[in-house]
PDB file of C-alpha atoms in Angstrom:
ATOM      1  CA  MET C   1     -35.271  86.221  77.733  1.00  0.00           C
ATOM      2  CA  THR C   2     -34.869  88.208  74.527  1.00  0.00           C
ATOM      3  CA  MET C   3     -35.009  86.235  71.263  1.00  0.00           C
ATOM      4  CA  ARG C   4     -31.962  86.490  69.009  1.00  0.00           C
ATOM      5  CA  TRP C   5     -32.803  86.478  65.304  1.00  0.00           C
ATOM      6  CA  ASP C   6     -30.402  85.326  62.588  1.00  0.00           C
ATOM      7  CA  CYS C   7     -31.854  87.076  59.511  1.00  0.00           C
ATOM      8  CA  ARG C   8     -30.671  85.918  56.019  1.00  0.00           C
ATOM      9  CA  VAL C   9     -32.019  87.847  53.029  1.00  0.00           C
ATOM     10  CA  TYR C  10     -32.120  86.559  49.445  1.00  0.00           C
ATOM     11  CA  ASP C  11     -33.090  88.253  46.207  1.00  0.00           C
ATOM     12  CA  SER C  12     -35.130  85.187  45.074  1.00  0.00           C
ATOM     13  CA  LEU C  13     -35.943  81.763  46.377  1.00  0.00           C
ATOM     14  CA  PRO C  14     -38.371  79.087  45.321  1.00  0.00           C
ATOM     15  CA  SER C  15     -39.643  78.863  48.957  1.00  0.00           C
ATOM     16  CA  THR C  16     -38.262  80.244  52.190  1.00  0.00           C
ATOM     17  CA  GLN C  17     -39.845  77.279  53.968  1.00  0.00           C
ATOM     18  CA  ASP C  18     -37.631  74.820  52.041  1.00  0.00           C
ATOM     19  CA  VAL C  19     -34.453  76.751  52.797  1.00  0.00           C
ATOM     20  CA  VAL C  20     -35.182  76.767  56.487  1.00  0.00           C
ATOM     21  CA  ARG C  21     -35.902  73.050  56.407  1.00  0.00           C
ATOM     22  CA  ALA C  22     -32.616  72.377  54.727  1.00  0.00           C
ATOM     23  CA  GLU C  23     -30.820  74.572  57.319  1.00  0.00           C
ATOM     24  CA  LEU C  24     -32.612  72.671  60.119  1.00  0.00           C
ATOM     25  CA  SER C  25     -31.323  69.408  58.709  1.00  0.00           C
ATOM     26  CA  ALA C  26     -27.839  70.936  58.792  1.00  0.00           C
ATOM     27  CA  GLY C  27     -28.198  71.797  62.487  1.00  0.00           C
ATOM     28  CA  ALA C  28     -29.559  75.342  62.438  1.00  0.00           C
ATOM     29  CA  ASP C  29     -30.405  76.950  65.763  1.00  0.00           C
ATOM     30  CA  GLU C  30     -33.674  78.480  66.861  1.00  0.00           C
ATOM     31  CA  GLY C  31     -34.129  82.045  65.626  1.00  0.00           C
ATOM     32  CA  LEU C  32     -33.100  81.476  62.015  1.00  0.00           C
ATOM     33  CA  VAL C  33     -35.070  83.753  59.680  1.00  0.00           C
ATOM     34  CA  VAL C  34     -34.942  83.328  55.925  1.00  0.00           C
ATOM     35  CA  GLN C  35     -36.390  86.153  53.831  1.00  0.00           C
ATOM     36  CA  ALA C  36     -36.786  86.440  50.073  1.00  0.00           C
ATOM     37  CA  ALA C  37     -37.563  89.554  48.035  1.00  0.00           C
ATOM     38  CA  VAL C  38     -39.340  87.135  45.630  1.00  0.00           C
ATOM     39  CA  GLN C  39     -40.538  83.565  45.940  1.00  0.00           C
ATOM     40  CA  THR C  40     -41.031  81.620  42.735  1.00  0.00           C
ATOM     41  CA  ALA C  41     -42.833  78.641  44.437  1.00  0.00           C
ATOM     42  CA  GLY C  42     -44.262  80.115  47.634  1.00  0.00           C
ATOM     43  CA  ARG C  43     -47.031  78.080  49.246  1.00  0.00           C
ATOM     44  CA  GLY C  44     -49.730  78.637  51.783  1.00  0.00           C
ATOM     45  CA  ARG C  45     -51.947  76.340  53.823  1.00  0.00           C
ATOM     46  CA  ARG C  46     -53.207  73.142  52.184  1.00  0.00           C
ATOM     47  CA  GLY C  47     -50.673  73.496  49.412  1.00  0.00           C
ATOM     48  CA  ASN C  48     -52.196  76.735  48.015  1.00  0.00           C
ATOM     49  CA  GLN C  49     -49.865  78.914  46.007  1.00  0.00           C
ATOM     50  CA  TRP C  50     -48.855  82.232  47.678  1.00  0.00           C
ATOM     51  CA  VAL C  51     -48.281  84.843  44.943  1.00  0.00           C
ATOM     52  CA  SER C  52     -45.057  86.646  45.792  1.00  0.00           C
ATOM     53  CA  PRO C  53     -44.420  89.947  43.912  1.00  0.00           C
ATOM     54  CA  VAL C  54     -41.617  92.288  44.874  1.00  0.00           C
ATOM     55  CA  GLY C  55     -42.414  94.793  47.642  1.00  0.00           C
ATOM     56  CA  ASN C  56     -43.788  92.429  50.263  1.00  0.00           C
ATOM     57  CA  LEU C  57     -42.482  90.393  53.151  1.00  0.00           C
ATOM     58  CA  TYR C  58     -41.862  86.671  52.641  1.00  0.00           C
ATOM     59  CA  MET C  59     -40.066  84.964  55.468  1.00  0.00           C
ATOM     60  CA  SER C  60     -39.782  81.663  57.310  1.00  0.00           C
ATOM     61  CA  ILE C  61     -38.820  81.437  60.975  1.00  0.00           C
ATOM     62  CA  LEU C  62     -37.342  78.483  62.852  1.00  0.00           C
ATOM     63  CA  LEU C  63     -38.487  77.946  66.373  1.00  0.00           C
ATOM     64  CA  LYS C  64     -37.793  74.964  68.714  1.00  0.00           C
ATOM     65  CA  PRO C  65     -40.593  75.025  71.235  1.00  0.00           C
ATOM     66  CA  ALA C  66     -40.176  71.408  72.504  1.00  0.00           C
ATOM     67  CA  CYS C  67     -43.919  71.178  73.043  1.00  0.00           C
ATOM     68  CA  ALA C  68     -46.620  68.566  72.499  1.00  0.00           C
ATOM     69  CA  PRO C  69     -48.061  68.486  68.930  1.00  0.00           C
ATOM     70  CA  ALA C  70     -51.467  69.655  70.335  1.00  0.00           C
ATOM     71  CA  LEU C  71     -49.859  72.857  71.530  1.00  0.00           C
ATOM     72  CA  ALA C  72     -47.742  73.635  68.416  1.00  0.00           C
ATOM     73  CA  GLY C  73     -50.780  74.910  66.490  1.00  0.00           C
ATOM     74  CA  GLN C  74     -51.252  77.683  69.087  1.00  0.00           C
ATOM     75  CA  MET C  75     -48.217  79.366  67.524  1.00  0.00           C
ATOM     76  CA  ALA C  76     -50.416  80.347  64.582  1.00  0.00           C
ATOM     77  CA  PHE C  77     -52.342  82.665  66.909  1.00  0.00           C
ATOM     78  CA  VAL C  78     -49.134  83.964  68.503  1.00  0.00           C
ATOM     79  CA  VAL C  79     -47.682  84.855  65.101  1.00  0.00           C
ATOM     80  CA  ALA C  80     -50.977  86.452  63.977  1.00  0.00           C
ATOM     81  CA  LEU C  81     -50.884  88.658  67.073  1.00  0.00           C
ATOM     82  CA  ALA C  82     -47.287  89.646  66.360  1.00  0.00           C
ATOM     83  CA  VAL C  83     -48.212  90.648  62.768  1.00  0.00           C
ATOM     84  CA  ALA C  84     -51.276  92.622  64.020  1.00  0.00           C
ATOM     85  CA  ASP C  85     -49.208  94.361  66.690  1.00  0.00           C
ATOM     86  CA  ALA C  86     -46.538  95.354  64.033  1.00  0.00           C
ATOM     87  CA  ALA C  87     -49.222  96.471  61.604  1.00  0.00           C
ATOM     88  CA  HIS C  88     -50.972  98.598  64.219  1.00  0.00           C
ATOM     89  CA  GLU C  89     -47.635 100.107  65.252  1.00  0.00           C
ATOM     90  CA  LEU C  90     -46.687 101.000  61.647  1.00  0.00           C
ATOM     91  CA  THR C  91     -50.098 102.145  60.363  1.00  0.00           C
ATOM     92  CA  GLY C  92     -51.993 103.290  63.430  1.00  0.00           C
ATOM     93  CA  GLN C  93     -54.878 101.140  62.366  1.00  0.00           C
ATOM     94  CA  GLN C  94     -56.782  99.140  64.936  1.00  0.00           C
ATOM     95  CA  GLY C  95     -60.335  97.926  65.674  1.00  0.00           C
ATOM     96  CA  ASP C  96     -62.461  96.681  62.753  1.00  0.00           C
ATOM     97  CA  GLY C  97     -59.872  97.820  60.181  1.00  0.00           C
ATOM     98  CA  LEU C  98     -57.332  95.234  61.393  1.00  0.00           C
ATOM     99  CA  THR C  99     -58.732  91.812  62.358  1.00  0.00           C
ATOM    100  CA  LEU C 100     -57.691  88.201  62.699  1.00  0.00           C
ATOM    101  CA  LYS C 101     -59.383  85.361  60.833  1.00  0.00           C
ATOM    102  CA  TRP C 102     -59.339  81.856  62.218  1.00  0.00           C
ATOM    103  CA  PRO C 103     -57.015  80.080  62.141  1.00  0.00           C
ATOM    104  CA  ASN C 104     -54.151  82.150  60.817  1.00  0.00           C
ATOM    105  CA  ASP C 105     -54.940  85.103  58.506  1.00  0.00           C
ATOM    106  CA  VAL C 106     -54.634  88.814  59.123  1.00  0.00           C
ATOM    107  CA  LEU C 107     -57.314  90.973  57.426  1.00  0.00           C
ATOM    108  CA  VAL C 108     -57.468  94.678  56.654  1.00  0.00           C
ATOM    109  CA  ASP C 109     -60.990  95.899  56.219  1.00  0.00           C
ATOM    110  CA  GLY C 110     -62.139  92.291  55.728  1.00  0.00           C
ATOM    111  CA  VAL C 111     -59.579  91.605  52.989  1.00  0.00           C
ATOM    112  CA  LYS C 112     -56.573  89.232  53.484  1.00  0.00           C
ATOM    113  CA  CYS C 113     -53.369  91.006  54.153  1.00  0.00           C
ATOM    114  CA  ALA C 114     -51.154  88.217  55.656  1.00  0.00           C
ATOM    115  CA  GLY C 115     -51.091  84.464  55.902  1.00  0.00           C
ATOM    116  CA  ILE C 116     -49.266  82.059  58.169  1.00  0.00           C
ATOM    117  CA  LEU C 117     -48.094  78.512  57.460  1.00  0.00           C
ATOM    118  CA  LEU C 118     -46.879  76.096  60.229  1.00  0.00           C
ATOM    119  CA  GLU C 119     -44.787  73.026  59.480  1.00  0.00           C
ATOM    120  CA  SER C 120     -43.534  70.932  62.382  1.00  0.00           C
ATOM    121  CA  ASP C 121     -40.897  68.290  62.967  1.00  0.00           C
ATOM    122  CA  LEU C 122     -41.437  65.679  65.684  1.00  0.00           C
ATOM    123  CA  GLY C 123     -38.586  64.374  67.752  1.00  0.00           C
ATOM    124  CA  PRO C 124     -38.066  60.764  68.977  1.00  0.00           C
ATOM    125  CA  ALA C 125     -40.163  61.472  72.117  1.00  0.00           C
ATOM    126  CA  GLY C 126     -43.117  62.627  70.028  1.00  0.00           C
ATOM    127  CA  MET C 127     -42.575  66.293  70.929  1.00  0.00           C
ATOM    128  CA  VAL C 128     -42.448  69.092  68.382  1.00  0.00           C
ATOM    129  CA  ASP C 129     -38.687  69.755  68.298  1.00  0.00           C
ATOM    130  CA  ALA C 130     -38.857  72.241  65.413  1.00  0.00           C
ATOM    131  CA  LEU C 131     -41.463  74.541  64.014  1.00  0.00           C
ATOM    132  CA  ILE C 132     -41.025  76.311  60.699  1.00  0.00           C
ATOM    133  CA  ILE C 133     -43.314  79.321  60.389  1.00  0.00           C
ATOM    134  CA  GLY C 134     -43.884  80.770  56.981  1.00  0.00           C
ATOM    135  CA  THR C 135     -45.279  84.350  56.924  1.00  0.00           C
ATOM    136  CA  GLY C 136     -46.344  86.268  53.913  1.00  0.00           C
ATOM    137  CA  ILE C 137     -47.397  89.880  54.420  1.00  0.00           C
ATOM    138  CA  ASN C 138     -48.658  92.071  51.630  1.00  0.00           C
ATOM    139  CA  ILE C 139     -47.114  95.497  52.063  1.00  0.00           C
ATOM    140  CA  ASN C 140     -46.497  97.501  48.898  1.00  0.00           C
ATOM    141  CA  ALA C 141     -47.644  95.157  46.107  1.00  0.00           C
ATOM    142  CA  ALA C 142     -50.801  93.374  47.019  1.00  0.00           C
ATOM    143  CA  PRO C 143     -52.535  91.216  44.304  1.00  0.00           C
ATOM    144  CA  ALA C 144     -55.736  92.581  42.875  1.00  0.00           C
ATOM    145  CA  ASP C 145     -57.950  90.710  45.314  1.00  0.00           C
ATOM    146  CA  ARG C 146     -55.908  91.471  48.459  1.00  0.00           C
ATOM    147  CA  ILE C 147     -54.732  94.528  50.322  1.00  0.00           C
ATOM    148  CA  GLY C 148     -51.365  95.683  51.630  1.00  0.00           C
ATOM    149  CA  LEU C 149     -50.214  97.548  54.719  1.00  0.00           C
ATOM    150  CA  ALA C 150     -49.058 100.416  52.611  1.00  0.00           C
ATOM    151  CA  GLN C 151     -52.632 101.083  51.589  1.00  0.00           C
ATOM    152  CA  LEU C 152     -53.584 101.136  55.227  1.00  0.00           C
ATOM    153  CA  ALA C 153     -50.703 103.485  56.147  1.00  0.00           C
ATOM    154  CA  GLY C 154     -51.273 105.742  53.158  1.00  0.00           C
ATOM    155  CA  HIS C 155     -47.638 105.493  51.993  1.00  0.00           C
ATOM    156  CA  GLU C 156     -45.006 102.906  51.148  1.00  0.00           C
ATOM    157  CA  LEU C 157     -43.410 101.004  53.956  1.00  0.00           C
ATOM    158  CA  ASP C 158     -39.917  99.575  54.222  1.00  0.00           C
ATOM    159  CA  VAL C 159     -40.108  95.829  54.099  1.00  0.00           C
ATOM    160  CA  ILE C 160     -37.120  95.340  56.472  1.00  0.00           C
ATOM    161  CA  ILE C 161     -38.696  97.629  59.077  1.00  0.00           C
ATOM    162  CA  VAL C 162     -41.888  95.632  58.883  1.00  0.00           C
ATOM    163  CA  ARG C 163     -39.888  92.449  59.258  1.00  0.00           C
ATOM    164  CA  ASP C 164     -38.034  93.695  62.307  1.00  0.00           C
ATOM    165  CA  ARG C 165     -41.161  94.911  64.070  1.00  0.00           C
ATOM    166  CA  VAL C 166     -42.927  91.574  63.458  1.00  0.00           C
ATOM    167  CA  LEU C 167     -39.889  89.763  64.877  1.00  0.00           C
ATOM    168  CA  HIS C 168     -39.729  92.096  67.828  1.00  0.00           C
ATOM    169  CA  HIS C 169     -43.320  91.339  68.711  1.00  0.00           C
ATOM    170  CA  LEU C 170     -42.998  87.646  67.955  1.00  0.00           C
ATOM    171  CA  GLY C 171     -40.009  87.303  70.296  1.00  0.00           C
ATOM    172  CA  ARG C 172     -41.904  88.995  73.046  1.00  0.00           C
ATOM    173  CA  LEU C 173     -45.094  86.967  72.578  1.00  0.00           C
ATOM    174  CA  TYR C 174     -43.360  83.641  72.029  1.00  0.00           C
ATOM    175  CA  THR C 175     -41.336  84.029  75.189  1.00  0.00           C
ATOM    176  CA  ARG C 176     -44.527  84.771  77.180  1.00  0.00           C
ATOM    177  CA  TRP C 177     -46.421  81.831  75.548  1.00  0.00           C
ATOM    178  CA  LYS C 178     -43.686  79.413  76.648  1.00  0.00           C
ATOM    179  CA  THR C 179     -43.979  80.724  80.224  1.00  0.00           C
ATOM    180  CA  ASP C 180     -47.667  81.521  80.627  1.00  0.00           C
ATOM    181  CA  GLY C 181     -49.469  79.183  78.173  1.00  0.00           C
ATOM    182  CA  PHE C 182     -52.313  79.908  75.792  1.00  0.00           C
ATOM    183  CA  GLY C 183     -54.949  81.625  77.952  1.00  0.00           C
ATOM    184  CA  TRP C 184     -53.783  85.183  77.448  1.00  0.00           C
ATOM    185  CA  VAL C 185     -53.111  84.514  73.754  1.00  0.00           C
ATOM    186  CA  LYS C 186     -56.737  83.377  73.334  1.00  0.00           C
ATOM    187  CA  GLU C 187     -58.007  86.525  75.072  1.00  0.00           C
ATOM    188  CA  ALA C 188     -55.812  88.812  72.982  1.00  0.00           C
ATOM    189  CA  TRP C 189     -56.789  87.028  69.757  1.00  0.00           C
ATOM    190  CA  MET C 190     -60.533  87.137  70.572  1.00  0.00           C
ATOM    191  CA  VAL C 191     -60.343  90.954  70.903  1.00  0.00           C
ATOM    192  CA  ARG C 192     -59.299  91.090  67.200  1.00  0.00           C
ATOM    193  CA  ALA C 193     -61.371  88.078  65.977  1.00  0.00           C
ATOM    194  CA  HIS C 194     -63.043  88.717  62.576  1.00  0.00           C
ATOM    195  CA  GLY C 195     -66.696  87.926  62.399  1.00  0.00           C
ATOM    196  CA  LEU C 196     -67.247  87.037  66.010  1.00  0.00           C
ATOM    197  CA  ASN C 197     -70.932  86.212  66.698  1.00  0.00           C
ATOM    198  CA  THR C 198     -71.824  86.271  63.018  1.00  0.00           C
ATOM    199  CA  LEU C 199     -72.788  83.541  60.547  1.00  0.00           C
ATOM    200  CA  ILE C 200     -69.840  81.742  58.980  1.00  0.00           C
ATOM    201  CA  THR C 201     -69.250  78.598  56.931  1.00  0.00           C
ATOM    202  CA  ALA C 202     -66.448  76.163  57.786  1.00  0.00           C
ATOM    203  CA  ARG C 203     -65.300  74.036  54.924  1.00  0.00           C
ATOM    204  CA  LEU C 204     -64.238  70.654  56.308  1.00  0.00           C
ATOM    205  CA  HIS C 205     -63.058  67.435  54.674  1.00  0.00           C
ATOM    206  CA  GLY C 206     -66.529  65.961  55.143  1.00  0.00           C
ATOM    207  CA  GLY C 207     -68.409  68.986  53.787  1.00  0.00           C
ATOM    208  CA  ASP C 208     -69.525  72.490  54.756  1.00  0.00           C
ATOM    209  CA  VAL C 209     -70.905  73.400  58.141  1.00  0.00           C
ATOM    210  CA  SER C 210     -72.549  76.799  58.797  1.00  0.00           C
ATOM    211  CA  GLY C 211     -73.362  78.441  62.086  1.00  0.00           C
ATOM    212  CA  THR C 212     -72.557  81.272  64.415  1.00  0.00           C
ATOM    213  CA  PHE C 213     -68.863  81.874  65.204  1.00  0.00           C
ATOM    214  CA  LEU C 214     -68.678  81.798  69.013  1.00  0.00           C
ATOM    215  CA  GLY C 215     -64.899  82.056  69.312  1.00  0.00           C
ATOM    216  CA  ILE C 216     -62.122  79.533  70.028  1.00  0.00           C
ATOM    217  CA  ASP C 217     -61.610  77.101  72.827  1.00  0.00           C
ATOM    218  CA  ASP C 218     -58.636  76.680  75.160  1.00  0.00           C
ATOM    219  CA  ASN C 219     -56.673  74.910  72.451  1.00  0.00           C
ATOM    220  CA  GLY C 220     -57.472  77.212  69.554  1.00  0.00           C
ATOM    221  CA  ALA C 221     -60.218  75.161  67.928  1.00  0.00           C
ATOM    222  CA  LEU C 222     -63.124  77.056  66.399  1.00  0.00           C
ATOM    223  CA  LEU C 223     -66.454  77.010  68.226  1.00  0.00           C
ATOM    224  CA  LEU C 224     -69.437  77.002  65.830  1.00  0.00           C
ATOM    225  CA  GLN C 225     -73.051  77.068  67.011  1.00  0.00           C
ATOM    226  CA  THR C 226     -75.150  75.273  64.422  1.00  0.00           C
ATOM    227  CA  PRO C 227     -78.797  76.047  63.668  1.00  0.00           C
ATOM    228  CA  ASP C 228     -79.958  73.242  65.959  1.00  0.00           C
ATOM    229  CA  GLY C 229     -78.306  74.900  68.902  1.00  0.00           C
ATOM    230  CA  SER C 230     -75.436  72.509  69.253  1.00  0.00           C
ATOM    231  CA  VAL C 231     -71.816  73.653  69.354  1.00  0.00           C
ATOM    232  CA  GLN C 232     -69.423  72.053  66.973  1.00  0.00           C
ATOM    233  CA  ILE C 233     -65.702  72.088  67.609  1.00  0.00           C
ATOM    234  CA  VAL C 234     -63.635  72.556  64.395  1.00  0.00           C
ATOM    235  CA  HIS C 235     -59.959  71.706  64.713  1.00  0.00           C
ATOM    236  CA  ALA C 236     -59.030  72.235  61.011  1.00  0.00           C
ATOM    237  CA  GLY C 237     -60.722  73.779  58.072  1.00  0.00           C
ATOM    238  CA  GLU C 238     -61.249  76.902  55.977  1.00  0.00           C
ATOM    239  CA  VAL C 239     -63.649  79.615  57.171  1.00  0.00           C
ATOM    240  CA  TYR C 240     -65.828  81.712  54.868  1.00  0.00           C
ATOM    241  CA  PHE C 241     -67.932  84.741  55.702  1.00  0.00           C
ATOM    242  CA  PRO C 242     -70.983  86.051  53.827  1.00  0.00           C
ATOM    243  CA  ASN C 243     -68.692  88.563  52.056  1.00  0.00           C
ATOM    244  CA  ASN C 244     -66.149  85.704  51.247  1.00  0.00           C
ATOM    245  CA  ALA C 245     -63.364  87.251  53.399  1.00  0.00           C
TER     246      ALA C 245
END
């Protein structure tokens, strides 16, 4: 099945997430994409602000996976793969220059290039009836401490073309995920995992935990081997590397 995308582009919005949520309440179908040239109140994970200058891609996507809440978080990995596939296609970069940071960032040379935000709605049966996926990709106007795909490509990139390639790959990967599950997503993500088998620090609600990043489990949780040799499973948190990527 080929995904059909309904793309709506605005010059400026406070938040593309909020527009999609309003459209969902009004009965919007799966495949709605809201894009803004500028966001005045964009947000990332844990309520962090996402700076949104002109020249980058800011969009929110409505999917209706009808899955258990425990599975919905897997879509962060699916979207990250779609962004990475599009970035590789448009820039030719692969390997260490284009990596994925747990749970939902895309890095270029160890510097954040894209972030992903998932917000879900539960139906009466406790299933995730709707998933709103916010994606911010630095392309031509990265903030000072970030990097954009244009820098990787060596020339400016058309934001609409980047959007369409991301949606192309997302449609392909989302359809396969619904059919085949998470196993192949895990394998593909691990190939691009940033900092695998290196020392990292996971910032959790109860404090920081440091150890060796072993990978992810079959549900997408981070596996961290602590100095005492035990393996800690981290379901939610922020990851930091020695170089603060």
